[in-house]
Every structure is written in structure tokens, then in C-alpha cells.
């Protein structure tokens, strides 16, 4: 009898544990607000004392751009907006709800890391690139997607996709020749063939297309639940860097010869238009090496388990990221729990062990950054 009573008590205790630990589907999925600040360090690449093989790329599939509404067509026919510099603070007021997680960009007045952003913006050592936040139901790892994150200036008007400077003279000549050839072809075609397509693009426009944007910051960020909250990020920061290269004889002819040559009976004087003179041949002004700009890429690849409500700092020699994942203040329980994930635990974020804000290395720059982004006690989860 005693054994039977003891077993019954044990079974009741086990049932109580299972009931309290199982996810409550009646409450619906939990929504989170995710706020991100990405900034660059105002330091030279050489000061990092690290080797960066070129080029560097990210390996994740970024299928959902966070800033897609900025590039939406606002006219008919479609004319895609073009930005020389993307806005730093993103105001998602009026932006649509998108994706399986019902992602909604937050308004500027809903951002809660304004104090940290202001400190970074006022500090001479840092320049904020982007500050944004969105609300969504965080999915499990196998369903979570990398959102594309773009920020900063567009380098496509100065550099080619491979990082070399654009040869503006050759580029302009190619456009003029393409349009000239198109005009010659129009003289041999009928009026019907000369009609402009419905999308407003002629064949000459297709030849002289505007190059694709080369953003200062580009990459992907993913937030997911796998018993704990995780942050994965792969970002590429673009920086113009001065490099030395040898001037070959063919380069000297094209780069150092004046555009309007003098008559044959007058001597020509060759002048170095740019570059640092490293060597002199026979007392002439021709340099063996010259310095020019190239656009280099620097990869930021980090993953971390985090606790909701805390501000986490991701360090890098040339950049940094602040991110906070917090419970959404609004009740968003109308969504069906099965529309996002199977087996999502509403209490997962509550059992995550607290993590201290950690810095990679003990450099003076990292210490300065830590002082800038340290949050008030009221913003850190207990």
C-alpha cells in the first residue's frame, strides 16, 4: 500500500513537471523586437595588423532584403530609386508586413537604443552605418532565413565590381560608341521597329546600363530559436585602400602621356599624374611604382547564443554591431501557432543563462567601444 501511494505521488509530480515545462500553445507564438546598430571604426586598415586576403565574400543566401521597400518602384513605368548613400536610421512607418514570420519594420520612435546610437555618432572613433529594428515571430533554425542588410554609400560610381577604379574615359567612350551604333541602326529600321518598348528601355539603354550598387556594408543576419536564441551574421565591409603596383611600359604610355600630344618636332615632357615616385630611370620622371586606390572587402562572421532583453556587442577590428532581442510589448497572439514552427517553446528565452558583454581582445579601441555601448541597468534583463 505504501509502495503504491509512493508511486502515485511520484507520477503526479512527474505530470506536474511535464505540464509546466511544455510549451503553452494556447498563448500563441511569442513575438520579439530585434534592434540592430552597425558601425564602422574610423581607423586605417593597416592599424588592424591583420591580413585580409582579397576578395572576401559572404556564403549565406540572403533572399529577403530588410530595406526592400526603399527600392520599390514609385512610378509607372517602373523606375527603381537609386541612392548614393542609404539613410542611417530606418523608419519603417507604413512599410508592409512580409515573410512567413510576419516581419514588420518598426518606426523610428520605437527604437530603444537611441542613447547608444547617439554616443557612437558623437564619438570621433566611430561612424554609425545603420540603425533599424523589426518585429517578428522568431522561427526555428531550419526555417529561419538570412535577411539581407545593406548600409552606407554606393561605391559603384568609383569602383568596378572587382574593386579596381573605373576608367572613366574608356567607360564614357563605350557609352558614346554604343549610342552612335544604335543611331546608325535606327536609320535602317522601320518606324514600328523603332518604337520604344513598354518598359521604357531601349536597346541602347540596355547596353549602357547603370552598374549594380556596391554597398559599403552588405551581408546577412539571422535570428532563430533552437532551445535558445541565436544570432548569426555574415557581413562584408567595403573600404577604399591605397595599394602600390608596378607601372608596366604599356601603362606608362596610356597613363602618363598627355592627352594632347605636341607636334613631332617638339619634345614631349612626361609628367606623373598620380602616384608616389619609388624609383627613377636615367634621371627621368617616370616612376617604377605608383599608389592607387582599390576597394577591398573585410568579412564579419560571427554567431552567438544570447538572452532576450540584453544588449550584445559583436566586435571586429574595422567595425562593430550592437543588437538587442526583446519581447514585443504588444499582444500578437492572433496568428496560428502552426504557421511558424512546430514545437516552439514559449519559455525558451527565459531559461537562457545570462551572458556578459564580451570583447574580443583587450585593445584600447575595444575598451572605448565598451564604454560607449554599455546600456543603463534599466535596459538589461535580470
XYZ file of C-alpha atoms in Angstrom:
382
model
C 0.000 0.000 0.000
C 2.801 2.389 0.934
C 4.666 1.500 -2.251
C 1.578 2.135 -4.355
C 0.971 5.503 -2.669
C 4.604 6.475 -3.141
C 4.450 5.592 -6.836
C 1.251 7.599 -7.266
C 2.876 10.653 -5.677
C 5.892 10.307 -7.981
C 3.659 10.050 -11.047
C 1.679 13.133 -10.004
C 4.933 15.071 -9.524
C 6.205 13.993 -12.924
C 2.941 15.018 -14.561
C 3.154 18.427 -12.918
C 6.713 18.936 -14.220
C 5.736 17.960 -17.765
C 2.701 20.251 -17.673
C 4.652 23.302 -16.508
C 7.620 22.735 -18.850
C 5.629 22.022 -22.026
C 5.012 24.971 -24.352
C 1.643 26.585 -23.929
C 0.167 26.684 -27.418
C -2.914 28.459 -26.112
C -0.807 31.577 -25.592
C 0.198 31.556 -29.254
C 3.681 32.292 -30.613
C 5.860 34.833 -28.874
C 6.867 37.939 -30.801
C 10.242 39.625 -30.478
C 11.566 43.064 -31.370
C 15.064 42.892 -32.875
C 17.083 46.113 -32.912
C 20.441 46.404 -34.659
C 23.139 49.075 -34.876
C 26.113 48.526 -37.182
C 29.009 50.988 -37.155
C 32.473 51.274 -38.636
C 35.690 52.248 -36.901
C 37.424 55.382 -38.150
C 40.822 53.705 -38.313
C 43.150 52.748 -41.130
C 43.190 49.172 -42.341
C 46.909 48.966 -41.596
C 46.277 49.653 -37.910
C 44.398 46.362 -37.542
C 47.659 44.441 -38.138
C 45.692 41.606 -39.703
C 45.997 40.011 -43.115
C 42.884 40.262 -45.276
C 43.089 38.140 -48.462
C 41.121 39.706 -51.301
C 38.394 39.480 -52.325
C 36.197 38.338 -49.443
C 32.559 37.311 -49.833
C 29.741 36.018 -47.659
C 28.472 32.481 -48.197
C 24.883 32.803 -46.960
C 21.784 33.115 -49.131
C 20.166 36.478 -48.414
C 16.772 36.096 -50.024
C 14.818 38.757 -48.102
C 16.271 42.312 -48.122
C 15.334 44.230 -44.990
C 15.322 47.516 -46.913
C 13.334 46.268 -49.910
C 10.610 48.970 -49.590
C 13.276 51.664 -50.096
C 13.975 50.325 -53.586
C 10.362 49.738 -54.598
C 9.099 51.329 -57.809
C 7.201 54.539 -57.151
C 6.310 55.440 -60.749
C 4.754 53.806 -63.793
C 6.607 52.605 -65.768
C 8.825 51.268 -63.007
C 11.807 53.476 -62.216
C 13.810 51.944 -59.400
C 15.142 54.547 -56.933
C 18.898 54.981 -56.802
C 20.768 56.067 -53.662
C 24.290 57.401 -53.359
C 24.009 56.989 -49.589
C 21.436 54.933 -47.710
C 19.717 56.509 -44.697
C 21.290 55.597 -41.372
C 18.175 55.497 -39.198
C 15.457 53.414 -40.839
C 11.893 54.497 -40.172
C 9.576 51.615 -41.056
C 6.394 53.641 -40.736
C 3.949 52.378 -43.347
C 6.158 49.527 -44.536
C 4.303 46.285 -45.353
C 4.306 43.104 -43.281
C 6.329 40.492 -45.150
C 7.518 36.914 -44.950
C 6.400 33.779 -43.147
C 7.366 35.346 -39.813
C 5.144 38.385 -40.500
C 8.130 40.737 -40.227
C 7.222 44.366 -39.590
C 9.808 47.153 -39.576
C 9.449 49.402 -36.536
C 9.007 53.162 -36.607
C 11.886 55.413 -35.625
C 10.139 56.373 -32.383
C 10.022 52.678 -31.390
C 13.812 52.341 -31.372
C 15.127 51.841 -27.828
C 18.896 52.008 -28.405
C 18.855 55.727 -29.131
C 21.267 56.524 -26.314
C 23.863 54.040 -27.597
C 23.427 55.334 -31.152
C 23.908 58.932 -30.011
C 27.131 58.041 -28.179
C 28.514 56.266 -31.234
C 27.502 59.140 -33.501
C 29.205 61.702 -31.270
C 32.405 59.722 -30.815
C 35.283 60.517 -33.171
C 36.351 56.867 -33.392
C 33.063 55.514 -34.782
C 30.591 56.182 -37.585
C 27.156 54.512 -37.449
C 26.149 52.885 -40.731
C 22.628 51.726 -39.929
C 20.128 51.658 -37.065
C 16.922 49.689 -37.545
C 14.516 47.332 -35.790
C 11.808 44.888 -36.782
C 9.156 42.745 -35.094
C 8.523 39.108 -35.948
C 7.860 35.628 -34.620
C 11.318 34.065 -34.300
C 11.422 30.787 -36.230
C 13.488 27.643 -35.529
C 16.848 27.294 -37.222
C 15.666 25.119 -40.128
C 13.063 27.735 -41.110
C 14.844 30.965 -40.234
C 16.223 32.966 -43.174
C 19.158 35.300 -43.532
C 17.841 38.820 -44.058
C 19.932 40.970 -46.371
C 21.374 44.026 -44.637
C 22.727 46.915 -46.719
C 24.110 50.231 -45.497
C 26.483 53.092 -46.210
C 27.460 54.610 -49.530
C 27.340 53.200 -53.029
C 30.841 52.742 -54.487
C 29.674 51.693 -57.966
C 30.359 55.143 -59.448
C 34.049 54.960 -58.455
C 34.942 51.278 -58.450
C 34.275 48.231 -60.555
C 32.863 45.034 -59.072
C 36.390 43.586 -58.817
C 37.499 46.547 -56.676
C 39.557 48.407 -59.281
C 38.974 52.041 -60.118
C 36.700 52.754 -63.049
C 38.446 54.024 -66.158
C 36.034 56.901 -66.712
C 37.409 57.879 -70.121
C 37.045 54.362 -71.524
C 33.651 53.976 -69.839
C 32.298 57.174 -71.398
C 33.730 56.310 -74.821
C 31.988 52.923 -74.706
C 28.659 54.588 -73.958
C 29.090 57.141 -76.783
C 30.048 54.418 -79.258
C 27.088 52.267 -78.222
C 24.649 55.144 -78.738
C 26.263 56.051 -82.062
C 25.927 52.479 -83.309
C 22.308 52.429 -82.165
C 21.524 55.604 -84.114
C 23.081 54.115 -87.252
C 20.914 51.026 -86.859
C 17.765 53.122 -86.447
C 18.270 54.565 -89.915
C 17.932 51.073 -91.378
C 14.792 50.001 -89.463
C 11.106 50.727 -89.859
C 9.110 53.055 -87.631
C 7.498 50.043 -85.999
C 10.909 48.606 -85.070
C 11.979 51.972 -83.664
C 9.092 52.032 -81.169
C 10.152 52.218 -77.522
C 9.281 49.079 -75.510
C 6.541 49.299 -72.897
C 9.033 49.202 -70.041
C 10.662 52.394 -71.333
C 14.026 50.758 -72.037
C 15.686 50.923 -75.449
C 18.425 48.614 -76.591
C 20.969 51.413 -76.174
C 19.814 51.753 -72.567
C 20.425 48.054 -72.124
C 23.969 48.409 -73.488
C 24.778 51.385 -71.292
C 23.166 50.023 -68.133
C 23.848 51.615 -64.801
C 26.174 49.317 -62.834
C 24.809 47.398 -59.879
C 25.245 49.021 -56.485
C 28.341 48.222 -54.452
C 27.273 48.986 -50.903
C 29.703 49.891 -48.171
C 28.057 47.251 -45.989
C 26.309 44.184 -47.351
C 25.526 40.759 -45.945
C 23.043 38.685 -43.996
C 21.737 38.376 -40.443
C 19.610 35.584 -38.999
C 17.814 35.195 -35.665
C 16.442 31.792 -34.695
C 15.296 29.618 -31.789
C 16.982 26.293 -31.080
C 16.253 25.776 -27.383
C 17.944 29.184 -27.034
C 18.000 32.393 -29.040
C 20.843 32.593 -31.578
C 22.259 35.361 -33.748
C 24.219 34.567 -36.915
C 25.738 37.283 -39.066
C 27.909 37.428 -42.163
C 28.666 40.947 -43.321
C 31.130 42.454 -45.794
C 32.518 45.938 -45.179
C 33.985 47.732 -48.207
C 36.860 50.169 -47.707
C 38.978 52.108 -50.249
C 42.607 51.181 -49.644
C 45.771 52.613 -51.186
C 47.905 49.927 -52.807
C 51.178 50.043 -54.691
C 51.527 48.469 -58.092
C 54.267 48.405 -60.678
C 53.743 50.606 -63.721
C 54.327 48.490 -66.809
C 55.588 50.042 -70.079
C 52.114 49.763 -71.639
C 50.644 51.513 -68.589
C 53.134 54.357 -68.900
C 52.025 55.045 -72.447
C 48.332 55.164 -71.558
C 48.509 56.755 -68.111
C 51.421 59.184 -68.271
C 51.218 60.578 -71.827
C 49.470 63.975 -72.006
C 46.029 63.808 -73.686
C 47.014 66.349 -76.397
C 50.446 65.325 -77.773
C 52.745 68.035 -79.057
C 53.869 68.220 -82.720
C 56.505 65.708 -83.752
C 59.216 68.361 -83.969
C 58.796 69.363 -80.332
C 59.998 67.258 -77.362
C 57.345 65.761 -75.123
C 57.599 66.075 -71.370
C 56.181 63.138 -69.401
C 54.686 64.038 -66.051
C 53.447 61.686 -63.338
C 49.773 62.483 -62.880
C 49.301 60.426 -59.727
C 51.170 58.019 -57.564
C 54.211 58.095 -55.334
C 57.584 58.012 -57.057
C 59.588 54.996 -55.928
C 62.380 54.824 -58.496
C 63.954 56.947 -61.194
C 65.287 55.728 -64.528
C 68.090 57.714 -66.169
C 67.080 60.928 -64.392
C 63.618 60.921 -65.977
C 60.344 61.493 -64.167
C 58.959 58.013 -64.845
C 58.244 56.124 -61.594
C 58.540 52.349 -61.295
C 55.639 52.111 -58.827
C 52.580 54.161 -58.216
C 49.926 54.239 -55.499
C 46.270 53.952 -56.413
C 43.006 53.170 -54.682
C 41.330 49.788 -54.652
C 38.098 48.781 -52.974
C 38.841 45.991 -50.509
C 36.382 43.803 -48.624
C 36.526 42.765 -44.974
C 34.423 39.922 -43.620
C 32.474 39.936 -40.370
C 31.355 36.375 -39.494
C 30.025 35.721 -36.008
C 27.492 33.554 -34.198
C 26.338 33.797 -30.600
C 23.742 32.437 -28.203
C 22.002 35.314 -26.468
C 19.485 36.121 -23.780
C 16.454 38.232 -24.567
C 16.473 41.765 -23.210
C 20.249 42.166 -23.096
C 22.337 44.351 -25.394
C 25.052 42.298 -27.081
C 28.165 43.631 -28.743
C 29.938 41.924 -31.654
C 33.499 43.119 -32.137
C 35.675 43.433 -35.249
C 38.908 45.365 -35.963
C 37.153 47.624 -38.504
C 33.508 47.585 -37.412
C 31.073 46.530 -34.720
C 27.463 45.582 -34.130
C 25.042 46.137 -31.252
C 21.918 44.002 -31.129
C 19.080 43.536 -28.689
C 16.294 40.951 -28.899
C 13.426 41.823 -26.596
C 9.881 40.575 -26.053
C 7.393 42.561 -28.056
C 5.237 44.774 -25.825
C 2.166 44.160 -27.954
C -0.069 41.090 -27.785
C 0.307 39.387 -31.172
C -1.421 36.102 -30.365
C -3.915 36.173 -33.252
C -1.517 34.272 -35.503
C -1.923 30.493 -35.621
C 0.934 28.768 -33.724
C 1.392 26.207 -36.524
C 2.026 28.864 -39.181
C 5.597 29.438 -37.997
C 7.150 26.404 -36.385
C 6.488 23.074 -34.830
C 7.327 22.669 -31.161
C 8.228 26.291 -30.381
C 8.732 26.725 -26.631
C 7.351 29.979 -25.305
C 9.651 29.834 -22.280
C 12.909 29.205 -24.174
C 14.138 32.757 -23.883
C 13.546 32.729 -20.110
C 15.924 29.827 -19.405
C 18.885 31.231 -21.322
C 21.819 31.701 -18.977
C 22.836 35.349 -18.691
C 25.880 36.299 -20.744
C 28.269 39.146 -20.025
C 29.052 41.603 -22.784
C 32.379 40.271 -24.056
C 35.027 41.890 -26.228
C 37.466 40.066 -28.475
C 40.881 41.166 -27.332
C 41.976 43.755 -24.785
C 42.795 46.622 -27.098
C 42.224 50.237 -26.155
C 39.737 50.543 -29.034
C 37.636 47.688 -27.655
C 37.657 49.277 -24.224
C 36.491 52.553 -25.748
C 33.687 50.781 -27.565
C 32.570 49.009 -24.408
C 32.259 52.353 -22.624
C 30.187 53.731 -25.479
C 27.633 50.969 -25.812
C 27.180 49.952 -22.160
C 23.459 50.122 -21.518
C 21.752 51.560 -18.449
C 20.726 48.976 -15.867
C 17.074 49.502 -16.694
C 17.632 48.128 -20.225
C 19.265 44.847 -19.176
C 17.188 41.813 -18.325
C 17.634 40.453 -14.839
